[in-house]
Coordinates of C-alpha atoms in Angstrom, one line a residue:
M19 CA -93.6 -135.4 -15.2
K20 CA -93.4 -136.5 -11.6
N21 CA -96.5 -137.7 -9.7
I22 CA -96.6 -136.3 -6.2
F23 CA -99.0 -137.7 -3.6
I24 CA -99.3 -135.4 -0.5
I25 CA -100.9 -136.7 2.7
N26 CA -101.8 -134.6 5.7
G27 CA -101.9 -137.0 8.6
G28 CA -102.9 -134.3 11.1
H29 CA -106.5 -133.9 12.3
P30 CA -108.2 -132.1 15.1
F31 CA -108.4 -133.8 18.5
A32 CA -108.6 -132.3 22.0
H33 CA -106.3 -129.3 22.2
S34 CA -104.7 -130.0 18.8
G35 CA -106.4 -128.1 16.0
G36 CA -104.1 -129.4 13.3
K37 CA -103.4 -125.8 12.1
F38 CA -99.7 -126.1 11.5
N39 CA -99.9 -129.3 9.5
Q40 CA -102.8 -127.9 7.5
S41 CA -100.7 -124.8 6.7
L42 CA -97.8 -127.2 5.8
F43 CA -100.1 -129.3 3.6
E44 CA -101.4 -126.2 1.8
N45 CA -97.9 -124.8 1.4
T46 CA -96.7 -128.1 -0.2
I47 CA -99.7 -128.1 -2.6
S48 CA -98.9 -124.5 -3.6
F49 CA -95.2 -125.3 -4.1
F50 CA -95.9 -128.0 -6.7
Q51 CA -98.9 -126.3 -8.3
D52 CA -96.5 -123.5 -9.3
R53 CA -94.2 -126.0 -11.2
K54 CA -95.3 -127.5 -14.5
D55 CA -93.3 -130.7 -14.2
F56 CA -95.5 -132.2 -11.4
A57 CA -98.9 -133.8 -11.2
L58 CA -100.6 -133.8 -7.7
K59 CA -103.0 -135.9 -5.7
T60 CA -103.8 -135.2 -2.1
T61 CA -105.5 -136.7 0.9
Q62 CA -106.6 -135.1 4.2
V63 CA -106.7 -137.9 6.7
G64 CA -109.3 -136.2 8.8
S65 CA -111.8 -136.2 5.9
N66 CA -113.7 -139.1 4.3
Y67 CA -111.7 -141.2 1.9
D68 CA -112.2 -144.3 -0.2
P69 CA -109.5 -146.9 0.6
K70 CA -109.5 -148.2 -2.9
E71 CA -108.9 -144.7 -4.3
E72 CA -106.1 -144.2 -1.7
V73 CA -104.4 -147.4 -2.9
E74 CA -104.6 -146.1 -6.5
K75 CA -102.9 -142.9 -5.4
Y76 CA -100.0 -144.9 -3.9
K77 CA -99.7 -146.9 -7.1
W78 CA -99.8 -143.7 -9.2
A79 CA -97.3 -141.7 -7.2
D80 CA -93.6 -141.4 -7.8
I81 CA -93.1 -139.6 -4.5
I82 CA -95.3 -139.6 -1.4
I83 CA -95.0 -136.7 1.0
Y84 CA -96.3 -137.4 4.5
H85 CA -97.1 -134.5 6.9
T86 CA -97.8 -135.5 10.5
P87 CA -97.8 -134.1 14.0
I88 CA -96.5 -136.3 16.7
W89 CA -98.9 -137.2 19.5
W90 CA -97.5 -139.1 22.4
F91 CA -94.4 -140.0 20.4
Q92 CA -96.4 -141.6 17.6
I93 CA -98.5 -140.6 14.6
P94 CA -102.1 -139.5 15.4
F95 CA -104.7 -142.3 15.7
G96 CA -106.6 -141.1 12.6
F97 CA -103.4 -141.3 10.5
K98 CA -102.6 -144.8 11.9
E99 CA -106.1 -145.9 11.1
Y100 CA -105.7 -144.6 7.5
I101 CA -102.4 -146.6 7.1
D102 CA -104.0 -149.7 8.6
I103 CA -107.1 -149.5 6.3
V104 CA -105.3 -148.4 3.1
F105 CA -102.3 -150.7 3.3
T106 CA -104.6 -153.7 4.1
E107 CA -106.7 -152.7 1.0
G108 CA -103.4 -152.7 -0.9
H109 CA -102.6 -156.4 0.0
Q110 CA -102.0 -158.2 -3.3
N111 CA -103.3 -155.0 -5.0
G112 CA -100.3 -152.8 -5.5
I113 CA -98.9 -152.0 -2.0
Y114 CA -97.6 -155.4 -0.9
N115 CA -97.9 -159.0 -1.9
S116 CA -96.8 -160.8 1.2
D117 CA -94.2 -160.4 4.0
G118 CA -91.7 -161.9 1.5
R119 CA -90.9 -165.2 3.3
S120 CA -91.6 -168.7 2.1
R121 CA -92.8 -171.6 4.2
K122 CA -89.7 -173.6 3.2
N123 CA -87.4 -171.1 4.8
P124 CA -89.4 -168.7 7.0
D125 CA -86.4 -167.2 8.8
I126 CA -85.2 -165.1 5.8
N127 CA -86.5 -162.4 3.5
Y128 CA -89.0 -160.9 5.9
G129 CA -90.1 -157.5 4.6
T130 CA -89.3 -158.2 0.9
G131 CA -92.9 -158.6 -0.4
G132 CA -93.6 -155.0 -1.1
L133 CA -94.9 -153.8 -4.5
L134 CA -94.0 -150.1 -4.4
H135 CA -90.4 -150.4 -5.5
G136 CA -89.0 -147.4 -7.3
K137 CA -91.2 -145.0 -5.3
R138 CA -89.8 -142.7 -2.6
Y139 CA -91.2 -140.8 0.3
I140 CA -90.6 -137.7 2.4
L141 CA -91.7 -137.5 6.0
T142 CA -92.2 -134.3 7.9
T143 CA -93.1 -134.3 11.6
S144 CA -94.0 -131.5 14.0
W145 CA -93.2 -131.8 17.7
N146 CA -93.7 -129.9 20.9
A147 CA -90.2 -131.3 21.9
P148 CA -87.3 -129.0 21.2
K149 CA -84.5 -130.2 18.9
A150 CA -82.1 -130.3 21.8
A151 CA -84.2 -133.0 23.5
F152 CA -82.9 -135.3 20.8
T153 CA -79.3 -134.1 20.6
L154 CA -78.1 -133.2 24.1
E155 CA -76.6 -135.7 26.5
N156 CA -78.9 -136.6 29.4
E157 CA -82.0 -135.2 27.7
F158 CA -85.2 -137.1 27.1
F159 CA -84.4 -139.0 23.9
N160 CA -80.9 -140.1 24.9
Q161 CA -79.3 -138.5 21.8
R162 CA -81.4 -140.7 19.5
S163 CA -82.8 -139.0 16.4
V164 CA -86.4 -138.8 15.4
D165 CA -85.8 -141.2 12.5
D166 CA -83.8 -143.8 14.5
G167 CA -86.0 -143.5 17.5
A168 CA -89.7 -142.6 17.7
L169 CA -90.2 -142.9 13.9
F170 CA -88.1 -146.0 13.2
G171 CA -91.3 -148.1 12.8
F172 CA -92.8 -145.6 10.4
H173 CA -89.8 -145.9 8.2
K174 CA -89.8 -149.7 8.4
M175 CA -93.5 -149.7 7.4
N176 CA -92.6 -147.8 4.2
A177 CA -89.6 -150.1 3.5
F178 CA -92.0 -153.1 3.9
T179 CA -94.0 -151.8 0.9
G180 CA -90.8 -151.4 -1.1
M181 CA -90.5 -147.6 -0.9
Q182 CA -87.3 -145.8 -0.2
L183 CA -86.8 -142.7 2.0
L184 CA -85.9 -139.6 0.1
D185 CA -85.5 -137.3 3.1
T186 CA -87.1 -136.1 6.4
H187 CA -87.7 -132.6 7.8
H188 CA -88.7 -132.2 11.4
F189 CA -90.3 -129.2 13.1
H190 CA -89.4 -128.8 16.7
D191 CA -90.8 -126.8 19.6
M192 CA -94.0 -125.9 17.7
E193 CA -96.2 -125.3 20.7
K194 CA -94.1 -123.1 22.9
N195 CA -91.7 -121.3 20.5
A196 CA -93.1 -121.6 16.9
D197 CA -92.1 -119.1 14.3
V198 CA -94.3 -120.5 11.5
P199 CA -93.2 -118.1 8.7
K200 CA -89.6 -119.0 9.4
E201 CA -90.4 -122.7 9.6
L202 CA -92.2 -122.6 6.2
E203 CA -89.4 -120.6 4.7
N204 CA -86.9 -123.3 5.8
Y205 CA -89.3 -126.0 4.6
N206 CA -89.5 -124.4 1.1
A207 CA -85.8 -124.3 0.9
F208 CA -85.8 -128.0 1.8
L209 CA -88.3 -128.7 -1.1
L210 CA -86.2 -126.7 -3.5
Q211 CA -83.2 -128.9 -2.7
H212 CA -85.1 -131.9 -3.9
F213 CA -87.4 -130.4 -6.6
N214 CA -85.6 -127.5 -8.2

């Protein structure tokens, strides 16, 4: 039995209704509910949550699945607040012990104080930017991928806790040219590759 913790980092704000990430969240729940070898816990960042309970979910999980839209090249402020609050609650309580360094030699071992070793995570992101903006020469992201560019810090944050990346799946051009049924079909194929 694998324990899966699914987090929807999207929430309504201004012109963003969070509908695609809500659909993605519900789709992921449905995917795992139909399989007997998985136990599920979920969090909707836009709803009320208890930081202590959220820490326990991280400790319980084998795999964390993050779903987030990208606002101004970063995760939404409500999702960032969730991470700040929950990871701080998890200091010396299951998420991280320290930054890993010692006072005797403070230049080495930074980022080795995490307590979530053996756990893995998946990150999905949804963008207005088309995929070509990351791959074509002279386009906006200078041929730097989502993971090595805008989301580099997010991946380092998870590494700080001891978690390892399982995979990422990015949805592009979701405002102007979204084909949601096709995107969900591709995403389900992605899940099947990892959880068949």
